[in-house]
Amino acid sequence: MNLRSVYYFISPKSRLVVRKIYYAPIDFLNSISGRKNKLIPNKGDIFIGSGDFVEQGKHHLKLLIEYVKLKPNHSVLDIGCGIGRVAVPLTNYLLTDSRYEGFDLVKKGINWCKNNITSSFPNFNFQHIPLSNDLYSLTNQKAENFVFPYKDDSFETVFLFSVFTHMQPLEVQNYLNEIYRVLKPGGKCLATFFVYNEKNEDIISKDNGTYIFPFKKEGYRLMNQKVPSANIAFDEESLNKMVDLSNLKVENKIYGTWSKRGNKPLVDFQDILVFEK
């Protein structure tokens, strides 16, 4: 059993505690050094994947500017905003009268964002939505029935980084439908996925040094059967059908480096899909 499997074996709440304990010495040293930046959370509080928090946030902002033509005056929706990784660089990019909305199912991340971002940037609003997800939290509220708390045609730009990689098909379909509803006509959405097709399915189903999804389901593959939301890869044809049902249009597709297909100057680890209303 590798370290990732051990991490998935414990409960969602315990995962947050383990990370907090693991990084406690580093966070303590940073706190007493006097160099702590208000807009950078403690390492033990970050629950949104690996990589440098600041550099990842800057990279995601570049992706938004490049692929959905994000402008400083746009109203934006950050779905699965986590602990503010993209919100932080946006504080220096969006105009003070622009609207930022973000929501996430992990309350500690939302609390941090409110205390450290909204307190200085009142046009940044964060909401905790207690949805159930076996990687992060277990509740009675299902994402497949969730109605976004925003009016129709509210946003020029919507984005989701590493959100659909942790959601089941019915949940993804509902979110795509809701994204279409809250986007303004002509608005765009950038979302990341793990996408496969018949050309690379064999590669990602076996242990070959890349991300592995050995458990085949109808239209998707799982990394871990005991924690289905841990990491999910979608069959490209099945995903296209979901997008069609939502009435969104795929404007662009940029394969990421996870499956060794990324071949553009500006890519992500995950695959990027750009949708337009």
XYZ file of C-alpha atoms in Angstrom:
277
model
C 0.000 0.000 0.000
C 1.587 3.322 -1.098
C 1.362 6.660 0.732
C -1.522 7.879 -1.439
C -3.538 4.741 -0.634
C -2.920 5.225 3.086
C -4.109 8.828 2.802
C -7.310 7.720 1.062
C -7.887 4.972 3.635
C -8.432 7.386 6.527
C -11.559 9.534 6.972
C -11.975 12.976 5.316
C -11.699 14.765 8.661
C -8.604 12.768 9.617
C -6.895 13.685 6.341
C -7.046 17.366 7.286
C -5.711 16.610 10.779
C -2.836 14.474 9.475
C -1.722 17.217 7.110
C -1.902 19.783 9.912
C 0.306 17.634 12.156
C 2.771 16.788 9.367
C 3.460 20.440 8.521
C 3.271 21.774 12.095
C 7.077 22.221 12.496
C 7.389 24.180 9.232
C 4.373 26.338 10.020
C 5.698 27.049 13.518
C 9.086 28.164 12.190
C 7.394 30.412 9.626
C 5.202 31.978 12.292
C 8.092 32.928 14.570
C 10.329 34.138 11.726
C 8.185 37.230 11.188
C 8.070 36.631 7.441
C 4.538 35.191 7.337
C 2.453 36.625 4.475
C -1.210 37.177 5.340
C -2.274 35.972 1.896
C -0.387 32.673 2.102
C -2.024 30.002 4.311
C -0.051 27.675 6.540
C 1.076 24.533 4.743
C -0.880 22.431 7.199
C -4.086 24.214 6.222
C -3.709 23.703 2.473
C -5.830 20.778 1.292
C -5.885 21.430 -2.460
C -3.189 19.284 -3.987
C 0.560 19.604 -4.283
C 2.877 22.275 -5.606
C 3.827 25.733 -4.405
C 0.687 27.635 -3.358
C 1.794 30.995 -4.763
C 3.303 29.714 -8.008
C 0.326 27.446 -8.711
C -2.032 30.377 -8.224
C -0.020 32.548 -10.632
C 0.031 29.704 -13.160
C -3.746 29.297 -12.988
C -4.230 33.023 -13.509
C -2.065 32.811 -16.645
C -4.244 29.958 -17.916
C -7.377 32.039 -17.380
C -5.938 35.044 -19.190
C -4.665 32.911 -22.070
C -7.564 30.532 -22.640
C -10.744 32.338 -21.524
C -9.436 35.893 -22.031
C -10.147 36.879 -18.441
C -10.313 40.673 -18.093
C -9.861 42.794 -14.941
C -13.475 44.002 -15.128
C -15.042 40.541 -15.369
C -17.430 39.057 -12.840
C -16.007 35.639 -11.982
C -17.158 32.467 -10.262
C -14.524 30.226 -8.673
C -16.124 26.797 -8.162
C -14.262 24.770 -5.553
C -12.270 27.819 -4.491
C -10.545 25.812 -1.750
C -8.316 27.996 0.376
C -7.973 30.805 -2.159
C -5.161 29.615 -4.400
C -6.595 31.431 -7.444
C -8.387 34.129 -5.477
C -5.117 35.435 -4.040
C -3.501 36.407 -7.386
C -6.880 37.685 -8.601
C -6.818 40.310 -5.824
C -4.057 42.039 -7.806
C -5.740 41.517 -11.180
C -9.466 42.199 -10.838
C -10.671 45.792 -10.477
C -12.006 46.844 -7.089
C -15.538 47.072 -8.497
C -15.349 43.649 -10.187
C -17.274 40.790 -8.644
C -15.606 37.622 -7.380
C -17.682 34.755 -5.988
C -16.253 31.505 -4.712
C -17.682 28.483 -2.956
C -16.275 25.297 -1.510
C -17.371 22.358 0.630
C -14.435 22.595 3.068
C -15.368 25.114 5.748
C -11.838 25.763 7.026
C -10.811 26.982 3.573
C -13.769 29.356 3.349
C -13.094 30.710 6.827
C -9.474 31.391 5.916
C -10.519 33.191 2.719
C -13.032 35.378 4.553
C -10.549 36.282 7.287
C -7.582 36.958 5.016
C -8.992 37.975 1.616
C -12.478 39.453 2.078
C -11.260 41.489 5.049
C -9.014 43.451 2.659
C -10.906 42.968 -0.612
C -14.661 43.322 0.058
C -15.569 42.545 -3.567
C -14.366 38.967 -2.926
C -17.183 36.871 -1.488
C -16.814 33.261 -0.274
C -19.505 30.746 0.688
C -19.315 27.401 2.438
C -21.602 24.842 0.787
C -21.655 21.595 2.856
C -21.816 19.142 -0.034
C -20.907 15.490 0.411
C -17.675 14.236 -1.123
C -15.857 11.167 0.170
C -12.475 12.840 -0.262
C -13.262 15.985 1.751
C -16.518 15.792 3.719
C -19.469 13.494 4.392
C -22.883 15.188 4.574
C -26.440 14.594 3.357
C -26.326 17.262 0.635
C -25.506 15.839 -2.796
C -23.727 17.795 -5.499
C -25.917 16.234 -8.188
C -28.909 18.166 -6.783
C -27.128 21.390 -5.852
C -28.410 24.654 -7.333
C -25.715 27.335 -7.465
C -26.744 30.311 -5.238
C -26.486 32.815 -8.096
C -28.920 34.313 -10.606
C -29.043 33.365 -14.276
C -26.544 35.138 -16.560
C -24.383 36.416 -13.674
C -20.767 35.816 -14.737
C -18.478 36.475 -17.679
C -15.999 33.866 -16.441
C -16.386 30.633 -14.484
C -13.522 28.319 -13.602
C -12.885 25.027 -11.815
C -9.376 23.771 -11.100
C -9.172 20.139 -9.952
C -12.888 19.930 -9.149
C -14.312 17.673 -11.863
C -11.413 15.307 -11.151
C -13.164 14.521 -7.841
C -16.798 14.271 -8.958
C -19.085 11.480 -10.189
C -20.844 11.718 -13.597
C -24.252 12.820 -12.254
C -22.548 15.527 -10.218
C -20.520 16.715 -13.199
C -23.644 16.836 -15.363
C -25.473 18.977 -12.818
C -22.529 21.355 -12.486
C -22.239 21.733 -16.267
C -25.953 22.561 -16.414
C -25.581 25.105 -13.616
C -22.505 26.660 -15.223
C -24.504 27.192 -18.399
C -27.290 28.834 -16.378
C -25.099 31.313 -14.465
C -22.831 32.243 -17.387
C -23.717 35.344 -19.342
C -24.298 34.804 -23.083
C -20.844 34.600 -24.636
C -19.306 33.858 -21.258
C -16.625 31.218 -20.902
C -15.679 28.503 -18.443
C -12.285 26.878 -17.921
C -12.345 23.482 -16.212
C -9.708 20.824 -15.683
C -10.255 17.083 -16.049
C -8.451 13.805 -16.453
C -9.607 12.770 -19.929
C -8.828 9.549 -21.780
C -9.812 7.889 -25.046
C -9.168 4.583 -26.749
C -5.650 5.692 -27.714
C -4.376 6.159 -24.178
C -6.760 4.080 -22.040
C -4.333 1.159 -21.876
C -1.556 3.476 -20.729
C -3.480 4.975 -17.810
C -4.927 1.645 -16.656
C -1.560 0.073 -15.834
C 1.338 0.925 -13.550
C 3.713 2.759 -15.876
C 4.919 5.762 -13.892
C 2.052 8.134 -14.624
C -1.338 8.684 -12.969
C -3.091 5.313 -12.903
C -6.830 4.687 -13.106
C -7.133 0.879 -12.953
C -10.846 0.579 -12.134
C -13.104 0.804 -15.172
C -16.693 2.022 -14.851
C -19.334 3.105 -17.361
C -17.781 6.115 -19.086
C -15.069 6.771 -16.515
C -12.212 5.205 -14.557
C -11.286 5.413 -10.861
C -7.935 5.589 -9.120
C -9.332 4.132 -5.884
C -12.554 2.133 -5.535
C -12.888 2.714 -1.786
C -12.764 6.496 -2.264
C -14.426 7.024 -5.666
C -13.969 10.796 -5.528
C -10.227 10.527 -4.890
C -9.389 10.901 -8.589
C -11.628 10.272 -11.586
C -10.796 10.141 -15.292
C -13.549 10.544 -17.873
C -13.899 8.851 -21.222
C -13.708 11.646 -23.794
C -16.788 10.543 -25.718
C -18.888 10.250 -22.553
C -17.749 13.666 -21.381
C -18.635 15.209 -24.748
C -22.169 13.872 -24.360
C -22.490 15.502 -20.941
C -21.296 18.812 -22.354
C -23.822 18.575 -25.184
C -26.638 17.950 -22.697
C -25.688 21.113 -20.819
C -25.872 23.214 -24.044
C -22.318 24.421 -23.479
C -19.953 24.362 -26.443
C -16.363 23.114 -26.268
C -14.233 25.956 -27.580
C -10.801 24.541 -26.823
C -9.093 21.488 -25.377
C -5.535 21.552 -24.041
C -4.179 18.205 -22.933
C -2.126 18.214 -19.750
C 1.126 16.566 -18.791
C -0.386 13.857 -16.552
C -0.871 11.516 -19.538
C 2.223 12.753 -21.402
C 0.112 14.455 -24.104
C 0.677 18.116 -23.240
C 2.462 19.741 -26.164
C 1.675 23.462 -25.921
C 3.822 26.153 -24.244
C 1.219 26.869 -21.563
C -0.340 23.688 -20.156
C -1.432 22.271 -16.819
C -0.882 18.904 -15.179
C -4.548 18.131 -15.822
C -6.394 18.444 -19.111
C -8.069 21.810 -19.750
C -11.440 22.198 -21.432
C -12.798 25.627 -22.331
C -16.576 25.960 -22.675
C -18.625 28.823 -24.063
C -22.279 29.734 -23.610
